[in-house]
PDB file of C-alpha atoms and ligand atoms in Angstrom:
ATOM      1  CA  UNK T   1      31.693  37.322  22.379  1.00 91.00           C
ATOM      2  CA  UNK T   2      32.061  36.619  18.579  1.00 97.00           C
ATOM      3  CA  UNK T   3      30.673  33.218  17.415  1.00 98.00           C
ATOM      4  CA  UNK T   4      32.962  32.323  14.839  1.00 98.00           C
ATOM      5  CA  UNK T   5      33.470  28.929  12.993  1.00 98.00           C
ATOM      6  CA  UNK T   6      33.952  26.962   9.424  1.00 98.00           C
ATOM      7  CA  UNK T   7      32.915  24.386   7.562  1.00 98.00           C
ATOM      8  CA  UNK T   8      34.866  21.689   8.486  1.00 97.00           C
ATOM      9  CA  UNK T   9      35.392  18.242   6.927  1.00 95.00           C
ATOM     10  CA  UNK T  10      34.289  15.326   9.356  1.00 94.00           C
ATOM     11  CA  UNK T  11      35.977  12.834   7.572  1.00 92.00           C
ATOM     12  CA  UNK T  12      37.838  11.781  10.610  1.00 94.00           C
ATOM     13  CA  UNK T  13      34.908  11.124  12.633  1.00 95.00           C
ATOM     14  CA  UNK T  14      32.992  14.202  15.380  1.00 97.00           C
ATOM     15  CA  UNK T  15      35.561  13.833  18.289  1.00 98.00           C
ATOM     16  CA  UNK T  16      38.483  14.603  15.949  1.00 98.00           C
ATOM     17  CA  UNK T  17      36.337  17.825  14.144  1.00 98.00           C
ATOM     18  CA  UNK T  18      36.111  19.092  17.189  1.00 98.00           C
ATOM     19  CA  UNK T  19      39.102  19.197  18.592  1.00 98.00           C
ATOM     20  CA  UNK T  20      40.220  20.603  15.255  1.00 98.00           C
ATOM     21  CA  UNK T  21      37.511  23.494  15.645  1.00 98.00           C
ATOM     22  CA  UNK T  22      39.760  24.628  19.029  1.00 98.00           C
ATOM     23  CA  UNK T  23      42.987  23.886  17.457  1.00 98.00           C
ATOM     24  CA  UNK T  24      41.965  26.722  15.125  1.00 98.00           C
ATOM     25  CA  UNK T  25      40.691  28.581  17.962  1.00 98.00           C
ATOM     26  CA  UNK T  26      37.083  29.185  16.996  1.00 98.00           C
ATOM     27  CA  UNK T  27      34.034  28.626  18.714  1.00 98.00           C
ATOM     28  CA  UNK T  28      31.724  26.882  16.142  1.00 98.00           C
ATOM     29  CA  UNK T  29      31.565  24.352  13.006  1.00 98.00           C
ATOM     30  CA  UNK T  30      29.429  23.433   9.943  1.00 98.00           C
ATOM     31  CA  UNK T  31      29.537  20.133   9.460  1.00 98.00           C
ATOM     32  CA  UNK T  32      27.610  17.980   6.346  1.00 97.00           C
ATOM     33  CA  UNK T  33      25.024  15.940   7.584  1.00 97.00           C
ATOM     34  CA  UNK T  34      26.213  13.152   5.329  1.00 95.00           C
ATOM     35  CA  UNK T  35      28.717  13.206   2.478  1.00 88.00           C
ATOM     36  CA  UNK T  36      27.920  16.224   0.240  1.00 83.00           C
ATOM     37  CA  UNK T  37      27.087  14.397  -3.037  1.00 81.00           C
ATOM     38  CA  UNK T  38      26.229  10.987  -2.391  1.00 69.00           C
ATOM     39  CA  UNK T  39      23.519   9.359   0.222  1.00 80.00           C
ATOM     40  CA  UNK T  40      25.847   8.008   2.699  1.00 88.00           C
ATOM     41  CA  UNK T  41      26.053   8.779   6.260  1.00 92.00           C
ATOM     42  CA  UNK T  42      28.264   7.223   9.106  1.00 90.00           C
ATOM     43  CA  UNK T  43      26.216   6.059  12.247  1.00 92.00           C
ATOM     44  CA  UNK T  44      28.198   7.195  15.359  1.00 94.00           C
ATOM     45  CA  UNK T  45      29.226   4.896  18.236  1.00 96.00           C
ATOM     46  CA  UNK T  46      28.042   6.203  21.295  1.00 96.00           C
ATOM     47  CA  UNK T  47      31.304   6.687  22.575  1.00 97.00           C
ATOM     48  CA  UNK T  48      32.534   9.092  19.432  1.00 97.00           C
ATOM     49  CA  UNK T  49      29.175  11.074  20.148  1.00 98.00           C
ATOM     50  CA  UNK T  50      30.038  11.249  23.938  1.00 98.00           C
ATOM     51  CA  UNK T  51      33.441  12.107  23.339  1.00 98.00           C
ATOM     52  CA  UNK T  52      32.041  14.909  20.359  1.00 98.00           C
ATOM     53  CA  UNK T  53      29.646  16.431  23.175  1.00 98.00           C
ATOM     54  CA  UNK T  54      32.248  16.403  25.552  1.00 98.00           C
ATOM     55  CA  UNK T  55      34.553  18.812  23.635  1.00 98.00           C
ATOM     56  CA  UNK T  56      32.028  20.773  22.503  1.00 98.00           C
ATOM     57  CA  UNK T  57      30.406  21.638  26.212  1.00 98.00           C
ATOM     58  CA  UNK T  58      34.452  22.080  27.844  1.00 98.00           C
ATOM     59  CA  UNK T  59      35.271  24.560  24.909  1.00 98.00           C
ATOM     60  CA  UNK T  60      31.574  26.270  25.165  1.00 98.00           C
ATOM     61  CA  UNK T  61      31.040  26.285  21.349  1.00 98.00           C
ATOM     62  CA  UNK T  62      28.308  28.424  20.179  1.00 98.00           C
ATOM     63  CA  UNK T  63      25.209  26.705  18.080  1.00 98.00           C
ATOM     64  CA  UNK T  64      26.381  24.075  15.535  1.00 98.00           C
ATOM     65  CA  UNK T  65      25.258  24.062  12.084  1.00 98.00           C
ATOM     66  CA  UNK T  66      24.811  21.189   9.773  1.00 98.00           C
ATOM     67  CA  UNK T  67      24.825  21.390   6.044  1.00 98.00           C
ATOM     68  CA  UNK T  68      21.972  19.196   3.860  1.00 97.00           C
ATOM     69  CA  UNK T  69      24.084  17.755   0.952  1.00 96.00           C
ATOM     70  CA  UNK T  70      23.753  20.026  -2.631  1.00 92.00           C
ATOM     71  CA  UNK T  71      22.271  17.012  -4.196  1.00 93.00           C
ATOM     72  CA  UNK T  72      19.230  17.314  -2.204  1.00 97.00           C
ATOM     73  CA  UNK T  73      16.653  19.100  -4.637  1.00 98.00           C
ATOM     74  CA  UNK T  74      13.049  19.498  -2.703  1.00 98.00           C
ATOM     75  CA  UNK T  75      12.300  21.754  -5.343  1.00 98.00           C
ATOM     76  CA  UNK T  76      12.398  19.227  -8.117  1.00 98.00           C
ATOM     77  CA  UNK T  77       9.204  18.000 -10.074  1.00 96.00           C
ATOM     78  CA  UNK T  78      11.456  14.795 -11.089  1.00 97.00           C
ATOM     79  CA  UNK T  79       9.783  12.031  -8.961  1.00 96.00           C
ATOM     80  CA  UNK T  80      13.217  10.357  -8.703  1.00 97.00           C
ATOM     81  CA  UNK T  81      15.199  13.599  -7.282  1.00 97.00           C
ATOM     82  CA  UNK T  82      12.278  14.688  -4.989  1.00 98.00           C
ATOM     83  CA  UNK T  83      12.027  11.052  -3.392  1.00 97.00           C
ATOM     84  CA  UNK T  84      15.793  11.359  -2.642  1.00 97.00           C
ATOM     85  CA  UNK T  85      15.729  14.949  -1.180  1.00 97.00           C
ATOM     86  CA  UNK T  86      11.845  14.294   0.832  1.00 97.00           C
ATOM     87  CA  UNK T  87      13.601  10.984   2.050  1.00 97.00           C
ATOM     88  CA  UNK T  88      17.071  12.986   2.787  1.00 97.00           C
ATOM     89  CA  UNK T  89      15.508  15.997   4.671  1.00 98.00           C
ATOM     90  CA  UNK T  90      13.689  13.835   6.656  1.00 98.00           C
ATOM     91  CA  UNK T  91      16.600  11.660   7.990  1.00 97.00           C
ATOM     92  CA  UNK T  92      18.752  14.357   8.503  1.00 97.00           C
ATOM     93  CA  UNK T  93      16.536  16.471  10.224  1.00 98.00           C
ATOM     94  CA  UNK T  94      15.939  13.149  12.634  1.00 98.00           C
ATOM     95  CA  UNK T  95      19.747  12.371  12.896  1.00 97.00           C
ATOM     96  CA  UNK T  96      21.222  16.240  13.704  1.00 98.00           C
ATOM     97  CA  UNK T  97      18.428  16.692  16.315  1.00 98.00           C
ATOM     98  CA  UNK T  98      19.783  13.171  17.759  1.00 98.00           C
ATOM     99  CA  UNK T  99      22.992  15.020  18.294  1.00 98.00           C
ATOM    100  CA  UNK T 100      21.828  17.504  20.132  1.00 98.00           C
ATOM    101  CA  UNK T 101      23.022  19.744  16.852  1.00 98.00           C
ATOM    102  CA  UNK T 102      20.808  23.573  16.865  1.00 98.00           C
ATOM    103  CA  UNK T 103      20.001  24.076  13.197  1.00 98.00           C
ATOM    104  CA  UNK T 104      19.969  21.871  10.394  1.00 98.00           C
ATOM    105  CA  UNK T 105      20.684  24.669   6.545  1.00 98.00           C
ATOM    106  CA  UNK T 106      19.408  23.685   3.083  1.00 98.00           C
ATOM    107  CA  UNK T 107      19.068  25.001  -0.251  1.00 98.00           C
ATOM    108  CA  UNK T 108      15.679  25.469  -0.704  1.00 98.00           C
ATOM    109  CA  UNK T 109      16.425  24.073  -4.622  1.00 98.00           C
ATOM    110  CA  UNK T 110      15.578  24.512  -8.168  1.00 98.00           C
ATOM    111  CA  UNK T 111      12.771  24.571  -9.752  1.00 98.00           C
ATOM    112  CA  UNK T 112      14.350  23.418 -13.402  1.00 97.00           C
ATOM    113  CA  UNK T 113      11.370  24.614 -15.587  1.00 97.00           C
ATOM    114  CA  UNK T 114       8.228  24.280 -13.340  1.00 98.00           C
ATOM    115  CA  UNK T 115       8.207  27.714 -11.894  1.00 98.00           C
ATOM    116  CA  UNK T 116       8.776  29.017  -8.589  1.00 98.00           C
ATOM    117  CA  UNK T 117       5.242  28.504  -7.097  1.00 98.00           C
ATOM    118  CA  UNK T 118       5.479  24.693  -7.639  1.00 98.00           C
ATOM    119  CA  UNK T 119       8.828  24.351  -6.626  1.00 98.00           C
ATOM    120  CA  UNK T 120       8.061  26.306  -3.278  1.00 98.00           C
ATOM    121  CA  UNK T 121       4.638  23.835  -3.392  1.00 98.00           C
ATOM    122  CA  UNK T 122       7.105  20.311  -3.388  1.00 98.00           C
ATOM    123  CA  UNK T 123       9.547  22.460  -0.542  1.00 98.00           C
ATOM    124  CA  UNK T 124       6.739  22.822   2.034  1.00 98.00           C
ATOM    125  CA  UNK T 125       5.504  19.084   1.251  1.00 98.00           C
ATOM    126  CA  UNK T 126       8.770  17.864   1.940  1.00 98.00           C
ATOM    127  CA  UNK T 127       9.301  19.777   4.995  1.00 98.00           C
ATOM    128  CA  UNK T 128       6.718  18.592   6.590  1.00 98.00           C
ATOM    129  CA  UNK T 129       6.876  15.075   6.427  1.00 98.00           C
ATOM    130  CA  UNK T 130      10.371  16.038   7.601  1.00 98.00           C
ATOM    131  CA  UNK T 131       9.862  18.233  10.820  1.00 98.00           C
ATOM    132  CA  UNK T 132       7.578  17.140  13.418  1.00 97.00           C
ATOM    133  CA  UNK T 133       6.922  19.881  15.963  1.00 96.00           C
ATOM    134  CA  UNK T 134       8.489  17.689  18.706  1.00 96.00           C
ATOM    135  CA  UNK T 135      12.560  18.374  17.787  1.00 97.00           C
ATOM    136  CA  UNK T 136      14.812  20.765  18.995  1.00 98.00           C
ATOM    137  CA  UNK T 137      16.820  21.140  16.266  1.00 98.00           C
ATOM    138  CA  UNK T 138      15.335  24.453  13.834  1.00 98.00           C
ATOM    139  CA  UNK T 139      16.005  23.958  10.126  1.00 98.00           C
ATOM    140  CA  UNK T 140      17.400  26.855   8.212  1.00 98.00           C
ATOM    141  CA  UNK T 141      16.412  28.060   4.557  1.00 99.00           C
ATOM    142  CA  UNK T 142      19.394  30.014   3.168  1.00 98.00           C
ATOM    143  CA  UNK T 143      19.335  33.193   0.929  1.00 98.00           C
ATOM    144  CA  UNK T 144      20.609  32.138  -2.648  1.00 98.00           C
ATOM    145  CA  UNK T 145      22.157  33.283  -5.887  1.00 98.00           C
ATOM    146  CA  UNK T 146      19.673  32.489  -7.820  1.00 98.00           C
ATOM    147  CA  UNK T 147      21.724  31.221 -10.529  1.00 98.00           C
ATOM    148  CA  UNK T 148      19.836  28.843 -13.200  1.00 97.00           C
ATOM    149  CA  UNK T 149      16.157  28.327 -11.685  1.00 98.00           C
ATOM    150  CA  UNK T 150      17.306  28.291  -8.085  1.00 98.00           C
ATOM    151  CA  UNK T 151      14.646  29.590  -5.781  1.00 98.00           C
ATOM    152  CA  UNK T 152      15.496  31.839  -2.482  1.00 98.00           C
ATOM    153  CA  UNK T 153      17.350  34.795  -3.677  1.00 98.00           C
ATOM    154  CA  UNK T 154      14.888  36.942  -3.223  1.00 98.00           C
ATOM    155  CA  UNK T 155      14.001  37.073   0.299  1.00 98.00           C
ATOM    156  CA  UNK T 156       9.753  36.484  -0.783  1.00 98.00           C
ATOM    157  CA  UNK T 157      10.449  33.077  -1.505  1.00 98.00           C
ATOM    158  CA  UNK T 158      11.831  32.484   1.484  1.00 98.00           C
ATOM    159  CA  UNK T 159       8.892  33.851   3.679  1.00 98.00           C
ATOM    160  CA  UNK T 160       6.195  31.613   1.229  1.00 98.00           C
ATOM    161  CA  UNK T 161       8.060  28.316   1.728  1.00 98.00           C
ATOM    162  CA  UNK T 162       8.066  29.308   5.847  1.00 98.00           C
ATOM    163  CA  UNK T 163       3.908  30.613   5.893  1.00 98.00           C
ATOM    164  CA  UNK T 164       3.558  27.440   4.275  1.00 98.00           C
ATOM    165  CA  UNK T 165       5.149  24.884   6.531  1.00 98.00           C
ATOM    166  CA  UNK T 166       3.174  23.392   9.113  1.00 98.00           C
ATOM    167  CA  UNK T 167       5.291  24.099  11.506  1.00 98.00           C
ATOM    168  CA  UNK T 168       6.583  27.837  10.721  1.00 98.00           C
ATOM    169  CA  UNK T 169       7.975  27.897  14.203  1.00 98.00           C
ATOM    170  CA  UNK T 170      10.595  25.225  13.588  1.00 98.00           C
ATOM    171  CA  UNK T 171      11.861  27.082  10.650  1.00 98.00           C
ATOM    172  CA  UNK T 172      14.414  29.724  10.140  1.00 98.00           C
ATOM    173  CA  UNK T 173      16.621  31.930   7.799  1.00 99.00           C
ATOM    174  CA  UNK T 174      20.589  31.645   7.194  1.00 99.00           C
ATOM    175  CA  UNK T 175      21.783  34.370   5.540  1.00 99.00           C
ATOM    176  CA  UNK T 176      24.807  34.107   3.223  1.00 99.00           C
ATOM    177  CA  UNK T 177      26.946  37.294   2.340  1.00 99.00           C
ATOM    178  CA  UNK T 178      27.957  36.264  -0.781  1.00 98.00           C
ATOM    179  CA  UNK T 179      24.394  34.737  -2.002  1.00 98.00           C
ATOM    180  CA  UNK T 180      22.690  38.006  -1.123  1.00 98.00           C
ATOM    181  CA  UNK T 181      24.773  39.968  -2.417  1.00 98.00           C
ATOM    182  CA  UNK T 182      25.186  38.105  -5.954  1.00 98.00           C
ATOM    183  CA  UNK T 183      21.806  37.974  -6.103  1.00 98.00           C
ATOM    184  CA  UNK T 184      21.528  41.971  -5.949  1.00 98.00           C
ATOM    185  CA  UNK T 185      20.708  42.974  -2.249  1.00 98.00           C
ATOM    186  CA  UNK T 186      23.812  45.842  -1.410  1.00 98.00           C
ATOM    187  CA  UNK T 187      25.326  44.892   1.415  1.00 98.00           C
ATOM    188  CA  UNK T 188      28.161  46.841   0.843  1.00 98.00           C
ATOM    189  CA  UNK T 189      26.455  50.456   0.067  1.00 98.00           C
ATOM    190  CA  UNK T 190      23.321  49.920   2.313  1.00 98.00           C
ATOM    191  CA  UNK T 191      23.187  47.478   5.178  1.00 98.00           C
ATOM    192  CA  UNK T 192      21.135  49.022   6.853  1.00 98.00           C
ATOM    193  CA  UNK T 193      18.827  48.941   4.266  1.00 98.00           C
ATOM    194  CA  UNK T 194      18.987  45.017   3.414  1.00 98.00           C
ATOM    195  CA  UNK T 195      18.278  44.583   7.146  1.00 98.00           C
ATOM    196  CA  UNK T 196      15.340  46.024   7.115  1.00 98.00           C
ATOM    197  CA  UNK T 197      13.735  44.732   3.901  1.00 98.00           C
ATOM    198  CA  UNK T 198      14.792  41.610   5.244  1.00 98.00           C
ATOM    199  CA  UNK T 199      12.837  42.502   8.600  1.00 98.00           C
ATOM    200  CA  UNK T 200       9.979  43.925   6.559  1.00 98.00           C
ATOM    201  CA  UNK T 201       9.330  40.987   4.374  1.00 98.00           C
ATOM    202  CA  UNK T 202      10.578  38.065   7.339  1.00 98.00           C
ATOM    203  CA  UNK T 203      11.281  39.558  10.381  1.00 98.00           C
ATOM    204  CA  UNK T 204      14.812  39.794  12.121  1.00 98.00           C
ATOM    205  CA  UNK T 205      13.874  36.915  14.826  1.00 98.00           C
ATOM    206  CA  UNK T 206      13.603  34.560  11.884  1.00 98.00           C
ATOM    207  CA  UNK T 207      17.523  34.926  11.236  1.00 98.00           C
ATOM    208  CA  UNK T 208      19.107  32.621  13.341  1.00 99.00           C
ATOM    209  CA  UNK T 209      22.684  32.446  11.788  1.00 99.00           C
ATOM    210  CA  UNK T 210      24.799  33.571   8.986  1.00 99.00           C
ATOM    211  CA  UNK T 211      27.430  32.349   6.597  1.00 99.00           C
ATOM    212  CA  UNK T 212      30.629  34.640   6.087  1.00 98.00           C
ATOM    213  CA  UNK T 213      32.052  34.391   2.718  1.00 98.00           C
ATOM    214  CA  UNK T 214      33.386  37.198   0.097  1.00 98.00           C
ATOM    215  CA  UNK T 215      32.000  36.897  -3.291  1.00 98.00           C
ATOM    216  CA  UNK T 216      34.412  36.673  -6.474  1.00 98.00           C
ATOM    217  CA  UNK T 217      31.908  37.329  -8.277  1.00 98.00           C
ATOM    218  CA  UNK T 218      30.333  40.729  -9.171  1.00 98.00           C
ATOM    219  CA  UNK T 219      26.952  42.345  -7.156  1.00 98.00           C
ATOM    220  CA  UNK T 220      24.236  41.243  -8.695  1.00 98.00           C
ATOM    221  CA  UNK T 221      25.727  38.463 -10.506  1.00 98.00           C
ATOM    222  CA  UNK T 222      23.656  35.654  -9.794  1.00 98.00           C
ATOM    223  CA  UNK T 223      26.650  33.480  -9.625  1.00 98.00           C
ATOM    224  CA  UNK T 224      28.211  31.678  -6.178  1.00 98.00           C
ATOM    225  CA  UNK T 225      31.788  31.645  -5.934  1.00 98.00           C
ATOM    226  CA  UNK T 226      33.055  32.615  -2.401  1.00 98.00           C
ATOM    227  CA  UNK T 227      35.828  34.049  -2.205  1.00 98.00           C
ATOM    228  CA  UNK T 228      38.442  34.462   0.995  1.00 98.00           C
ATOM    229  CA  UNK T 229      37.125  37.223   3.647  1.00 98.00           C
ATOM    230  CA  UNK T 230      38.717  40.595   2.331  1.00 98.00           C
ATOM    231  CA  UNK T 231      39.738  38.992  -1.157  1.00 98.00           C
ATOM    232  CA  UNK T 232      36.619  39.323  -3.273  1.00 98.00           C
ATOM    233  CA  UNK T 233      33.939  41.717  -4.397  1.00 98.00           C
ATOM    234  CA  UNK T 234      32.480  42.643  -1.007  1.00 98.00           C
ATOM    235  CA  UNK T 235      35.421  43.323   0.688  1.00 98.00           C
ATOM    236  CA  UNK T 236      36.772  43.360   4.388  1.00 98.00           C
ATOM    237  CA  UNK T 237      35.265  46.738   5.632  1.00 98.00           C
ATOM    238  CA  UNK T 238      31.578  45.980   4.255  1.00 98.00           C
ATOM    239  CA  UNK T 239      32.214  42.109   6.029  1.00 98.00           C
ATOM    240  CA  UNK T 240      33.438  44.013   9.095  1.00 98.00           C
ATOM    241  CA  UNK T 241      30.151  46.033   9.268  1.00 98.00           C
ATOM    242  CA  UNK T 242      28.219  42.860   9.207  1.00 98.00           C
ATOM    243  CA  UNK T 243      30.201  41.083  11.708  1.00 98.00           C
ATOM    244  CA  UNK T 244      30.065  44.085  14.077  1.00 97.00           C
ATOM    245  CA  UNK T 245      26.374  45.472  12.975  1.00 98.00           C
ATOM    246  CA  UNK T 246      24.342  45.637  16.217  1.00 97.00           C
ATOM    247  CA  UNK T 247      21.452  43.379  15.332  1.00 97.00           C
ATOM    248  CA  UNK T 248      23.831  40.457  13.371  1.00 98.00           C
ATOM    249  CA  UNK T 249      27.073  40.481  16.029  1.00 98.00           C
ATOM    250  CA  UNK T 250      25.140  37.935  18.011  1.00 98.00           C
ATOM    251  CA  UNK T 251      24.429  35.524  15.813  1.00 98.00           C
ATOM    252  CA  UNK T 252      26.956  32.053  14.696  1.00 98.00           C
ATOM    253  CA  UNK T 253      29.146  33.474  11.612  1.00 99.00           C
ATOM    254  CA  UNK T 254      30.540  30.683   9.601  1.00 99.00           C
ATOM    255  CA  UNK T 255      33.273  30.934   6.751  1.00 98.00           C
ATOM    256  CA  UNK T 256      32.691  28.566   3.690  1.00 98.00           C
ATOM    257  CA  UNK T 257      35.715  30.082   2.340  1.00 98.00           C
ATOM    258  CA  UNK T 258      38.272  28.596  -0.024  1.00 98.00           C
ATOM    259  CA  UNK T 259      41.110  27.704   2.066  1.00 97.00           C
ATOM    260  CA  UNK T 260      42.349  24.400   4.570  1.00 96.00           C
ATOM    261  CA  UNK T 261      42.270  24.476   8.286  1.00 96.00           C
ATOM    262  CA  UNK T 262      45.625  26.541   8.554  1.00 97.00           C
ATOM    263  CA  UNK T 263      44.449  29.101   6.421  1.00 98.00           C
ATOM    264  CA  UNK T 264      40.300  29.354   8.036  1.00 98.00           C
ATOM    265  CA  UNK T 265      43.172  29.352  11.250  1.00 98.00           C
ATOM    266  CA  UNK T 266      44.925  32.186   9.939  1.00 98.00           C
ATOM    267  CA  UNK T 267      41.230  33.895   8.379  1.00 98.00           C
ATOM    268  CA  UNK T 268      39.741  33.664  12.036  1.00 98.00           C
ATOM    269  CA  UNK T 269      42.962  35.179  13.512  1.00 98.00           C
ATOM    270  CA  UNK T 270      42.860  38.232  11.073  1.00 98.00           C
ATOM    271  CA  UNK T 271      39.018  38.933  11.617  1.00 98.00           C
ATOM    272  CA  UNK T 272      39.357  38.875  15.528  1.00 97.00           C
ATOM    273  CA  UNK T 273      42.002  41.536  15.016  1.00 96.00           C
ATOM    274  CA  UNK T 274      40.283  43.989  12.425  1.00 96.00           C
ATOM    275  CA  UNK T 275      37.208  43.578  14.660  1.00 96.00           C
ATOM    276  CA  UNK T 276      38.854  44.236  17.690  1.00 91.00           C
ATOM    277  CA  UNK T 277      40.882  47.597  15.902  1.00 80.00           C
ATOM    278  CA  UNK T 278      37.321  48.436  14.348  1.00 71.00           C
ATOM    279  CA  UNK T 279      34.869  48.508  16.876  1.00 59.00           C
TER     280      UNK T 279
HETATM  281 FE1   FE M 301      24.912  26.540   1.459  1.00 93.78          FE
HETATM  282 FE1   FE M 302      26.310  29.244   2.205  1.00 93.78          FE
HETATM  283 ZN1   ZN M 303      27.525  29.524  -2.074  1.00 93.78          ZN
END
């Protein structure tokens, strides 16, 4: 069965995500773990959590994902933006595995002028004052653009900042259509072929989950703007492949596309029905 969800606002508290996430009839969410651009977070009462858990077992979602904010540079060599993101990562981390939530995504971050090797250096050193060995929860690196100095868009990166974590084993890949593709690997000619240079240089069983999004911008581009399943530059059949591909159609697809919850509604809707005409 597809495992298919969106990023969803939880401005109105879990419970009320939730239920949202059925009334659009998928099966999974992204969710922030704390507003996107500042340092808040909301602590939960115990009986919003029950309530969230409660939905969430009754409607037999798939595995949740929660997003670190954008703000959250590990990568920096600013002491004032790595303190925030080393102290960020480690909350969160602490706080999604508290609710039971499976992975935990960041940007692995920029390196803003000292070079990639350092900036994968101050990654791993925040990660592991962040991830203990003891949680559940498995924290996800995703594939980037690689617009400005960002580091991850080439799939090397993302195996260095994992060899180098103390606990490898707690750390995974989410793989974003439109990133990858921006950032040159063909998902639309070859597939086949970007699976298994992604199996060559990380192996498959690192790739635990993957964000569905078109790209408005051009292959190769190096810039991130999603764009609505179908409506961009990789277009609904190459999207279609993924989604049905034999070693990706079990994983949690999530849309971080540009549109409300009617809309992702209406998105969901039309996917289940190409997939169902395709495969
Ligand atoms: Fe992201
Ligand atoms: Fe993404
Ligand atoms: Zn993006």
């Amino acid at each position: 069965m597809l495992t298919i969800g969106t990023h969803m606002s939880i401005a109105k508290g879990l419970a009320k995500t939730a239920e949202n996430v059925v009334r659009m009839e998928a099966n999974t969410m992204q969710i922030f773990s704390r507003n996107p651009r500042g340092s808040n977070f909301k602590v939960y009462t115990e009986e919003e959590v029950g309530k969230f858990q409660r939905i969430r077992k009754d409607h037999q979602f798939g595995a949740l994902l929660a997003h670190a904010p954008y703000t959250m540079n590990l990568a920096s060599g600013e002491e004032r933006v790595y303190e925030f993101a080393r102290t960020v990562i480690r909350e969160d981390v602490a706080r999604m595995d508290g609710l039971g939530i499976e992975y935990l995504v960041f940007h692995p971050g920029s390196h803003t002028g000292i070079g990639v090797e350092r900036g994968i250096r101050n990654i791993i050193r925040g990660l592991d004052q962040a991830v203990t060995g003891e949680e559940n929860i498995t924290v996800l690196l995703e594939t980037m653009t690689g617009k400005g100095t960002e580091i991850g868009a080439e799939f090397g990166h993302l195996k260095a900042i994992r060899d180098g974590a103390a606990h490898p084993e707690r750390i995974g890949i989410c793989l974003d259509t439109c990133h990858v593709f921006a950032a040159g690997y063909d998902i639309v000619n070859d597939l086949d072929g970007v699976i298994s240079e992604f199996d060559r240089v990380l192996g498959l069983n690192l790739l635990k989950a993957v964000h569905l999004n078109d790209s408005m911008m051009p292959f190769g581009s190096h810039k991130d703007r999603h764009a609505v399943v179908g409506e961009g530059e990789i277009g609904l059949e190459a999207l279609l492949r993924v989604l049905s591909h034999p070693v990706l159609k079990d994983l949690p697809f999530y849309l971080e596309t540009p549109l409300d919850d009617q809309g992702h509604k209406a998105e969901i809707r039309m996917i289940r029905e190409k997939l169902n005409g395709y495969c």
